[in-house]
Amino acid sequence: MNARWDEGGGSRPTSSFDFDNDETMVMRALPQNIDPPHMSRAEARKQREARNKRAKRGKKVGVLALLVLVIAVLGVGAYGALWYMDRNKAAEDFAGPGGAPVVIQINSGETASEIGATLEAKNVVASSAAFYNAAIANPSEIQKVQPGFYQVPVQSSAASALDTLVAPDSRVGSVVIAEGRQLHDSSDAQTGSLKKGIYNLISEASCVGPVSAQKCISTDELNTAGASSDLASLGVPDWAMSSVKSVPDKDRQLEGLIAASSWDFDPTATPTEILRALVEGSAAKYEATGILTAGSGVGMSPYQLLVAASLVEREALPGDMAKVARVIVNRLAVDQPLQFDSTVNYSLDTTEVATTDADRERVTPWNTYAMPGLPATPIASPSIDALKAVESPADGDWLYFVTINKEGQTLFTKSYEEHLANIELAQQSGILDSGR
């Protein structure tokens, strides 16, 4: 094998060996850093230093990129580990049976996962995912769960917690206030039956704890809270504030301010907090009807509209509400006493449609036989329909009306003579017979 040098000028270069096709070994020059011609040693040194700095920066950038990549990989790994551990944790479930009940709230529109999170936070279930799994396994059951407050035993199994939520007796703080209901109890003169007042209904709905040791807010506690002079703490709206301040009987100052409706309240709250929640919610319902401005058409303030609506509620069937509202407006316009038996009954413990002469002669802040104008407060919780009737009464010149039979037929007239004749019809039907 013959060796030869590649042609090249100058001093012998550093070389490497290779073989060409005829197996002749060839020395090939390796690349070298050669200073440009006509360059001083100082300039060459500066260029070499610059090249070295660039090389070092390149190494640093590479190391930094590698470090970022390592951190990213570690982060993904840590997230994956946490996800895996959380998934394992989500499978945790109490074996049961549960312990003492606690009160939880379910809001409108909440999902099974959100309900599960609430239950987990209250130590009712071991994990929200366990409850979610129970809900998925029982879709018909979870659909029965309604917004509201429930008492559920702590450390229940997820399936047991779901069963409790759909059980009727687990619902607490739920009260239905019917149209025409009053704050306090009253009894019927004809039958002697008790008509529970709003405070009594709230008291019953406030009971929590095991059956053997239930705790309830008493009607006396609610009455005391409702008679407080701190009206702001009770949620009394601005449009009713001045009128409520002047109510002569503080026990009755919230009359009519709790609307007829279905309500949910936190039974673990204080009496004042419960009443505030109901009064504020009711004010919103009333204001949605236009109560703040509708009175200008009939010459009444918002609170007076509420008072008049309570009279309509107690005096009229739904089909006659707008007509009765017109009678009220017409009588107030000519300063004629309203003379409603419902206002006489309001301050009596025993009530009936008919009232006695003695009852009508009693002077009270509510008896519209004994004074002109509207009563001092509403005499009951009016329906929204009754309120709307007062805000937009029917057209008519009526000043009198009377219900003439037990079917509720009511006759309206402007003539007092016709009204007396209508009263005779009512007496003949027995509707005005007294039980006292």
Short mmCIF file of C-alpha atoms in Angstrom, two decimals:
data_model
loop_
_atom_site.label_atom_id
_atom_site.label_comp_id
_atom_site.label_asym_id
_atom_site.label_seq_id
_atom_site.Cartn_x
_atom_site.Cartn_y
_atom_site.Cartn_z
CA MET A 1 0.00 0.00 0.00
CA ASN A 2 1.55 3.26 -1.09
CA ALA A 3 1.05 6.33 1.05
CA ARG A 4 1.04 9.84 -0.29
CA TRP A 5 0.33 13.30 1.00
CA ASP A 6 -2.53 15.47 -0.33
CA GLU A 7 -1.26 18.58 -1.89
CA GLY A 8 -1.21 21.56 0.30
CA GLY A 9 0.82 24.63 0.90
CA GLY A 10 2.61 25.75 3.96
CA SER A 11 3.50 23.68 6.98
CA ARG A 12 2.29 20.11 7.32
CA PRO A 13 -1.27 20.13 8.65
CA THR A 14 -2.69 17.92 11.37
CA SER A 15 -4.17 14.99 9.49
CA SER A 16 -6.43 11.98 9.69
CA PHE A 17 -6.18 8.82 7.66
CA ASP A 18 -8.65 7.48 5.11
CA PHE A 19 -8.47 5.14 2.16
CA ASP A 20 -9.49 5.97 -1.39
CA ASN A 21 -10.85 3.47 -3.83
CA ASP A 22 -7.46 2.01 -4.74
CA GLU A 23 -6.67 1.53 -1.06
CA THR A 24 -4.23 4.42 -1.17
CA MET A 25 -4.11 6.00 2.28
CA VAL A 26 -4.92 9.70 2.07
CA MET A 27 -4.26 12.29 4.75
CA ARG A 28 -7.13 14.77 4.97
CA ALA A 29 -6.79 18.06 6.75
CA LEU A 30 -8.96 18.62 9.85
CA PRO A 31 -10.62 22.04 10.20
CA GLN A 32 -8.62 24.51 12.28
CA ASN A 33 -9.13 28.03 13.61
CA ILE A 34 -6.84 30.11 11.48
CA ASP A 35 -6.55 33.79 12.07
CA PRO A 36 -7.44 35.88 9.03
CA PRO A 37 -4.55 37.36 7.15
CA HIS A 38 -3.31 40.84 7.99
CA MET A 39 -4.83 40.61 11.55
CA SER A 40 -2.84 41.70 14.58
CA ARG A 41 -2.32 39.40 17.47
CA ALA A 42 -4.51 41.56 19.73
CA GLU A 43 -7.40 41.51 17.28
CA ALA A 44 -7.08 37.79 16.84
CA ARG A 45 -7.10 37.31 20.58
CA LYS A 46 -10.29 39.37 20.92
CA GLN A 47 -12.04 37.32 18.26
CA ARG A 48 -11.02 34.08 19.94
CA GLU A 49 -12.33 35.36 23.30
CA ALA A 50 -15.62 36.34 21.66
CA ARG A 51 -15.96 32.90 20.10
CA ASN A 52 -15.28 31.29 23.50
CA LYS A 53 -17.97 33.44 25.18
CA ARG A 54 -20.52 32.48 22.53
CA ALA A 55 -19.66 28.84 23.04
CA LYS A 56 -20.11 29.18 26.81
CA ARG A 57 -23.48 30.93 26.35
CA GLY A 58 -24.60 28.15 24.07
CA LYS A 59 -23.70 25.59 26.70
CA LYS A 60 -25.62 27.54 29.36
CA VAL A 61 -28.72 27.79 27.15
CA GLY A 62 -28.57 24.10 26.53
CA VAL A 63 -28.26 23.31 30.22
CA LEU A 64 -31.15 25.68 31.02
CA ALA A 65 -33.37 24.09 28.37
CA LEU A 66 -32.57 20.69 29.76
CA LEU A 67 -33.37 21.89 33.27
CA VAL A 68 -36.75 23.26 32.13
CA LEU A 69 -37.53 19.98 30.43
CA VAL A 70 -36.65 18.05 33.59
CA ILE A 71 -38.85 20.32 35.72
CA ALA A 72 -41.75 19.92 33.28
CA VAL A 73 -41.41 16.17 33.36
CA LEU A 74 -41.24 16.18 37.14
CA GLY A 75 -44.32 18.47 37.28
CA VAL A 76 -46.36 16.21 35.06
CA GLY A 77 -45.28 13.28 37.13
CA ALA A 78 -46.22 15.00 40.37
CA TYR A 79 -49.63 16.00 38.97
CA GLY A 80 -50.19 12.46 37.83
CA ALA A 81 -49.26 11.15 41.24
CA LEU A 82 -51.62 13.60 42.96
CA TRP A 83 -54.40 12.71 40.53
CA TYR A 84 -53.84 9.05 41.19
CA MET A 85 -53.83 9.55 44.95
CA ASP A 86 -56.96 11.72 44.77
CA ARG A 87 -58.66 9.08 42.67
CA ASN A 88 -57.85 6.52 45.31
CA LYS A 89 -59.06 8.92 47.99
CA ALA A 90 -62.31 9.47 46.04
CA ALA A 91 -63.10 5.81 46.53
CA GLU A 92 -63.16 6.26 50.31
CA ASP A 93 -66.56 5.69 51.91
CA PHE A 94 -67.81 5.40 55.47
CA ALA A 95 -69.18 2.03 56.43
CA GLY A 96 -71.88 3.54 58.66
CA PRO A 97 -74.16 3.61 60.49
CA GLY A 98 -74.08 7.38 60.77
CA GLY A 99 -73.77 9.43 63.92
CA ALA A 100 -75.49 12.61 65.08
CA PRO A 101 -77.32 14.58 62.36
CA VAL A 102 -76.01 17.85 60.99
CA VAL A 103 -77.83 20.38 58.83
CA ILE A 104 -76.70 20.90 55.24
CA GLN A 105 -78.06 23.14 52.51
CA ILE A 106 -78.65 22.16 48.89
CA ASN A 107 -78.96 25.07 46.49
CA SER A 108 -80.99 25.18 43.31
CA GLY A 109 -79.18 23.75 40.30
CA GLU A 110 -76.44 21.96 42.22
CA THR A 111 -74.97 18.84 40.64
CA ALA A 112 -74.36 15.52 42.38
CA SER A 113 -70.66 16.41 42.61
CA GLU A 114 -71.44 19.75 44.27
CA ILE A 115 -73.84 18.12 46.71
CA GLY A 116 -71.17 15.52 47.45
CA ALA A 117 -68.65 18.27 48.16
CA THR A 118 -71.05 19.85 50.68
CA LEU A 119 -71.61 16.50 52.36
CA GLU A 120 -67.87 15.82 52.52
CA ALA A 121 -67.21 19.26 54.04
CA LYS A 122 -69.76 18.47 56.77
CA ASN A 123 -68.21 15.02 57.40
CA VAL A 124 -71.40 13.32 56.25
CA VAL A 125 -69.61 11.27 53.56
CA ALA A 126 -65.96 10.28 53.36
CA SER A 127 -65.53 11.70 49.86
CA SER A 128 -67.55 13.63 47.33
CA ALA A 129 -66.76 11.07 44.64
CA ALA A 130 -68.27 8.28 46.72
CA PHE A 131 -71.53 10.24 46.81
CA TYR A 132 -71.26 10.91 43.09
CA ASN A 133 -70.85 7.20 42.44
CA ALA A 134 -73.92 6.49 44.58
CA ALA A 135 -75.89 9.08 42.62
CA ILE A 136 -74.82 7.60 39.30
CA ALA A 137 -75.89 4.18 40.52
CA ASN A 138 -79.32 5.57 41.57
CA PRO A 139 -80.30 8.24 39.00
CA SER A 140 -83.99 8.14 39.92
CA GLU A 141 -83.14 8.88 43.56
CA ILE A 142 -80.80 11.81 43.01
CA GLN A 143 -83.44 13.46 40.81
CA LYS A 144 -85.78 13.56 43.81
CA VAL A 145 -83.44 15.75 45.85
CA GLN A 146 -84.82 19.31 46.04
CA PRO A 147 -83.20 22.59 47.10
CA GLY A 148 -83.49 23.25 50.81
CA PHE A 149 -82.11 22.28 54.20
CA TYR A 150 -81.67 18.70 55.38
CA GLN A 151 -80.41 16.98 58.49
CA VAL A 152 -78.16 14.05 57.66
CA PRO A 153 -76.14 11.84 60.05
CA VAL A 154 -72.38 12.36 60.00
CA GLN A 155 -70.13 9.55 58.75
CA SER A 156 -72.87 7.93 56.71
CA SER A 157 -72.14 5.72 53.75
CA ALA A 158 -72.70 7.53 50.47
CA ALA A 159 -75.67 5.34 49.60
CA SER A 160 -77.21 5.94 53.02
CA ALA A 161 -76.70 9.71 52.72
CA LEU A 162 -78.57 9.68 49.41
CA ASP A 163 -81.41 7.68 50.95
CA THR A 164 -81.63 10.21 53.77
CA LEU A 165 -81.81 13.17 51.40
CA VAL A 166 -84.87 11.76 49.65
CA ALA A 167 -86.64 10.76 52.88
CA PRO A 168 -89.45 13.26 53.67
CA ASP A 169 -88.61 13.50 57.37
CA SER A 170 -85.04 14.67 56.70
CA ARG A 171 -86.19 18.02 55.29
CA VAL A 172 -85.95 20.83 57.86
CA GLY A 173 -86.56 24.56 57.75
CA SER A 174 -89.32 24.16 55.16
CA VAL A 175 -92.55 26.05 55.76
CA VAL A 176 -95.60 26.76 53.61
CA ILE A 177 -97.47 29.95 54.45
CA ALA A 178 -100.92 30.02 52.93
CA GLU A 179 -102.68 33.14 51.69
CA GLY A 180 -104.48 34.95 54.49
CA ARG A 181 -102.35 33.46 57.28
CA GLN A 182 -101.68 35.64 60.31
CA LEU A 183 -98.66 35.85 62.61
CA HIS A 184 -100.48 34.42 65.64
CA ASP A 185 -102.80 31.49 66.25
CA SER A 186 -106.56 31.87 66.19
CA SER A 187 -109.51 29.51 66.59
CA ASP A 188 -112.70 29.15 64.63
CA ALA A 189 -115.85 30.12 66.56
CA GLN A 190 -117.96 27.57 64.67
CA THR A 191 -115.72 24.50 64.93
CA GLY A 192 -113.22 25.38 67.64
CA SER A 193 -110.38 24.25 65.35
CA LEU A 194 -107.00 25.91 65.74
CA LYS A 195 -105.61 27.90 62.86
CA LYS A 196 -101.86 27.95 63.33
CA GLY A 197 -100.15 31.28 62.95
CA ILE A 198 -96.96 31.94 61.00
CA TYR A 199 -94.80 31.93 64.13
CA ASN A 200 -96.20 28.51 65.07
CA LEU A 201 -95.49 27.14 61.60
CA ILE A 202 -91.93 28.45 61.65
CA SER A 203 -91.40 26.94 65.10
CA GLU A 204 -92.47 23.50 63.90
CA ALA A 205 -90.21 23.71 60.86
CA SER A 206 -87.22 24.73 62.98
CA CYS A 207 -86.95 21.43 64.89
CA VAL A 208 -83.62 19.64 64.41
CA GLY A 209 -81.76 16.78 66.05
CA PRO A 210 -82.71 13.20 66.91
CA VAL A 211 -86.38 12.60 67.67
CA SER A 212 -85.58 11.88 71.32
CA ALA A 213 -83.79 15.20 71.76
CA GLN A 214 -85.19 17.64 69.23
CA LYS A 215 -84.47 21.33 69.57
CA CYS A 216 -86.99 23.84 68.24
CA ILE A 217 -87.25 27.61 68.23
CA SER A 218 -90.33 28.45 70.27
CA THR A 219 -93.16 30.73 69.17
CA ASP A 220 -92.34 32.98 72.13
CA GLU A 221 -88.76 33.36 70.89
CA LEU A 222 -90.00 34.26 67.43
CA ASN A 223 -92.56 36.69 68.81
CA THR A 224 -89.91 38.39 70.95
CA ALA A 225 -87.56 38.68 68.00
CA GLY A 226 -90.37 39.96 65.74
CA ALA A 227 -91.23 42.70 68.26
CA SER A 228 -87.70 44.12 68.29
CA SER A 229 -87.26 47.85 67.78
CA ASP A 230 -84.25 47.10 65.56
CA LEU A 231 -86.27 46.91 62.38
CA ALA A 232 -83.21 46.83 60.13
CA SER A 233 -82.08 43.59 61.77
CA LEU A 234 -85.48 42.13 60.88
CA GLY A 235 -85.11 43.05 57.22
CA VAL A 236 -87.99 45.56 57.16
CA PRO A 237 -87.76 47.33 53.76
CA ASP A 238 -87.32 51.07 53.55
CA TRP A 239 -90.78 51.59 52.05
CA ALA A 240 -92.39 50.07 55.18
CA MET A 241 -89.99 51.36 57.82
CA SER A 242 -91.81 54.49 58.99
CA SER A 243 -95.20 52.76 59.12
CA VAL A 244 -93.86 49.77 61.05
CA LYS A 245 -92.18 52.08 63.57
CA SER A 246 -95.59 53.53 64.46
CA VAL A 247 -97.43 50.20 64.88
CA PRO A 248 -99.12 50.38 68.32
CA ASP A 249 -98.72 46.68 69.12
CA LYS A 250 -95.10 45.62 68.51
CA ASP A 251 -96.07 41.94 68.60
CA ARG A 252 -97.95 42.59 65.35
CA GLN A 253 -95.45 44.85 63.58
CA LEU A 254 -94.32 42.18 61.11
CA GLU A 255 -97.88 41.27 60.11
CA GLY A 256 -98.14 41.00 56.33
CA LEU A 257 -94.40 41.43 55.80
CA ILE A 258 -93.91 37.66 55.48
CA ALA A 259 -95.48 36.74 52.17
CA ALA A 260 -97.67 33.76 51.47
CA SER A 261 -95.29 31.31 49.81
CA SER A 262 -93.15 28.20 50.30
CA TRP A 263 -90.03 29.10 52.23
CA ASP A 264 -86.77 27.41 53.17
CA PHE A 265 -84.76 28.77 56.09
CA ASP A 266 -81.75 27.63 58.07
CA PRO A 267 -83.18 26.10 61.27
CA THR A 268 -79.84 26.50 63.02
CA ALA A 269 -80.02 30.29 62.63
CA THR A 270 -81.25 32.64 65.35
CA PRO A 271 -84.91 33.74 65.44
CA THR A 272 -83.92 37.20 64.22
CA GLU A 273 -81.89 35.76 61.34
CA ILE A 274 -84.76 33.51 60.31
CA LEU A 275 -87.29 36.35 60.33
CA ARG A 276 -84.90 38.62 58.42
CA ALA A 277 -84.49 36.00 55.69
CA LEU A 278 -88.27 35.64 55.34
CA VAL A 279 -89.01 39.37 55.44
CA GLU A 280 -86.29 40.21 52.91
CA GLY A 281 -87.44 37.45 50.58
CA SER A 282 -91.02 38.66 50.89
CA ALA A 283 -90.08 42.27 50.17
CA ALA A 284 -88.47 41.09 46.93
CA LYS A 285 -91.67 39.26 45.95
CA TYR A 286 -93.81 42.31 46.70
CA GLU A 287 -91.50 44.70 44.87
CA ALA A 288 -91.62 42.49 41.78
CA THR A 289 -95.35 43.33 41.45
CA GLY A 290 -94.64 47.05 41.13
CA ILE A 291 -95.68 47.95 44.68
CA LEU A 292 -93.13 50.77 44.82
CA THR A 293 -94.89 52.81 42.12
CA ALA A 294 -98.39 51.36 41.62
CA GLY A 295 -99.86 53.27 44.55
CA SER A 296 -99.73 56.55 42.69
CA GLY A 297 -102.76 55.48 40.66
CA VAL A 298 -104.92 54.80 43.71
CA GLY A 299 -103.49 57.30 46.19
CA MET A 300 -101.70 54.81 48.46
CA SER A 301 -98.16 54.31 49.69
CA PRO A 302 -96.50 50.92 49.16
CA TYR A 303 -97.25 49.90 52.74
CA GLN A 304 -100.89 51.01 52.41
CA LEU A 305 -101.17 48.87 49.27
CA LEU A 306 -100.02 45.90 51.35
CA VAL A 307 -102.59 46.68 54.05
CA ALA A 308 -105.40 47.00 51.50
CA ALA A 309 -104.29 43.77 49.81
CA SER A 310 -104.61 41.92 53.12
CA LEU A 311 -108.23 43.13 53.39
CA VAL A 312 -108.93 41.93 49.85
CA GLU A 313 -107.39 38.57 50.72
CA ARG A 314 -109.66 38.06 53.73
CA GLU A 315 -112.82 39.46 52.15
CA ALA A 316 -112.89 38.21 48.55
CA LEU A 317 -112.68 35.11 46.44
CA PRO A 318 -110.10 35.31 43.60
CA GLY A 319 -112.70 36.26 40.99
CA ASP A 320 -113.92 39.24 43.04
CA MET A 321 -110.60 40.62 44.27
CA ALA A 322 -110.36 43.48 41.78
CA LYS A 323 -113.94 44.56 42.61
CA VAL A 324 -113.36 44.51 46.38
CA ALA A 325 -110.18 46.50 45.80
CA ARG A 326 -112.26 49.10 43.97
CA VAL A 327 -114.72 49.32 46.88
CA ILE A 328 -111.78 50.05 49.22
CA VAL A 329 -110.45 52.77 46.93
CA ASN A 330 -113.89 54.33 46.49
CA ARG A 331 -114.66 54.40 50.21
CA LEU A 332 -111.30 55.87 51.12
CA ALA A 333 -111.84 58.57 48.49
CA VAL A 334 -115.07 59.75 50.17
CA ASP A 335 -113.78 59.14 53.72
CA GLN A 336 -116.38 56.44 54.36
CA PRO A 337 -115.45 53.80 56.97
CA LEU A 338 -114.60 50.48 55.37
CA GLN A 339 -116.60 48.48 57.93
CA PHE A 340 -114.99 45.11 57.16
CA ASP A 341 -115.74 42.27 59.57
CA SER A 342 -112.29 40.85 58.87
CA THR A 343 -110.76 43.87 60.61
CA VAL A 344 -112.96 43.26 63.65
CA ASN A 345 -111.90 39.62 63.80
CA TYR A 346 -108.21 40.46 63.52
CA SER A 347 -107.77 41.40 67.16
CA LEU A 348 -109.99 38.55 68.43
CA ASP A 349 -108.70 35.16 69.50
CA THR A 350 -111.85 33.48 68.17
CA THR A 351 -113.03 34.45 64.72
CA GLU A 352 -115.91 33.83 62.29
CA VAL A 353 -117.48 35.45 59.24
CA ALA A 354 -120.22 37.07 61.32
CA THR A 355 -119.31 39.47 64.10
CA THR A 356 -121.35 40.65 67.06
CA ASP A 357 -122.45 44.21 67.79
CA ALA A 358 -120.14 44.23 70.79
CA ASP A 359 -117.20 43.17 68.64
CA ARG A 360 -117.87 45.90 66.11
CA GLU A 361 -118.10 48.54 68.82
CA ARG A 362 -114.66 47.74 70.24
CA VAL A 363 -112.20 50.45 69.32
CA THR A 364 -108.90 48.97 68.16
CA PRO A 365 -106.20 50.14 65.71
CA TRP A 366 -107.69 47.63 63.23
CA ASN A 367 -111.47 47.81 63.63
CA THR A 368 -112.71 49.67 60.54
CA TYR A 369 -116.21 49.91 62.01
CA ALA A 370 -114.90 52.09 64.81
CA MET A 371 -112.60 54.34 62.75
CA PRO A 372 -112.12 55.65 59.22
CA GLY A 373 -109.27 54.68 56.95
CA LEU A 374 -107.10 51.58 56.76
CA PRO A 375 -106.06 49.39 59.72
CA ALA A 376 -102.73 50.05 61.43
CA THR A 377 -101.14 47.02 59.79
CA PRO A 378 -102.04 44.33 57.30
CA ILE A 379 -104.40 41.82 58.90
CA ALA A 380 -102.83 38.81 57.17
CA SER A 381 -100.30 37.80 54.53
CA PRO A 382 -101.91 38.66 51.18
CA SER A 383 -101.48 36.68 48.00
CA ILE A 384 -99.72 38.25 45.05
CA ASP A 385 -103.07 38.23 43.25
CA ALA A 386 -104.64 40.28 46.03
CA LEU A 387 -101.78 42.76 45.87
CA LYS A 388 -102.09 43.08 42.11
CA ALA A 389 -105.84 43.64 42.49
CA VAL A 390 -105.22 46.66 44.71
CA GLU A 391 -102.52 47.97 42.41
CA SER A 392 -104.97 47.76 39.48
CA PRO A 393 -108.55 47.66 40.81
CA ALA A 394 -111.53 47.06 38.54
CA ASP A 395 -113.47 50.01 37.16
CA GLY A 396 -116.74 50.64 39.05
CA ASP A 397 -118.61 52.97 41.39
CA TRP A 398 -119.38 50.34 44.03
CA LEU A 399 -119.36 51.24 47.71
CA TYR A 400 -120.88 48.07 49.16
CA PHE A 401 -120.57 44.32 48.76
CA VAL A 402 -121.77 41.26 50.64
CA THR A 403 -121.37 37.53 50.14
CA ILE A 404 -124.85 36.07 50.06
CA ASN A 405 -124.30 32.30 50.23
CA LYS A 406 -121.81 29.59 51.19
CA GLU A 407 -120.83 29.16 47.54
CA GLY A 408 -119.20 32.59 47.74
CA GLN A 409 -121.53 34.55 45.49
CA THR A 410 -120.90 38.25 46.18
CA LEU A 411 -123.08 41.19 45.16
CA PHE A 412 -121.72 44.73 44.61
CA THR A 413 -123.66 47.96 44.56
CA LYS A 414 -123.38 51.72 45.00
CA SER A 415 -126.84 51.95 46.62
CA TYR A 416 -127.15 51.49 50.35
CA GLU A 417 -130.78 50.37 49.96
CA GLU A 418 -129.75 47.64 47.53
CA HIS A 419 -127.00 46.66 49.92
CA LEU A 420 -129.51 46.17 52.75
CA ALA A 421 -131.59 43.94 50.49
CA ASN A 422 -128.49 41.92 49.67
CA ILE A 423 -127.75 41.51 53.37
CA GLU A 424 -131.21 39.95 53.82
CA LEU A 425 -130.32 37.40 51.16
CA ALA A 426 -127.17 36.58 53.10
CA GLN A 427 -129.12 36.16 56.32
CA GLN A 428 -131.60 33.87 54.65
CA SER A 429 -128.78 31.60 53.49
CA GLY A 430 -127.45 31.31 57.05
CA ILE A 431 -124.01 32.55 56.13
CA LEU A 432 -124.19 35.30 58.74
CA ASP A 433 -125.33 33.09 61.60
CA SER A 434 -123.04 33.48 64.60
CA GLY A 435 -121.58 30.67 66.65
CA ARG A 436 -121.35 32.89 69.70
#
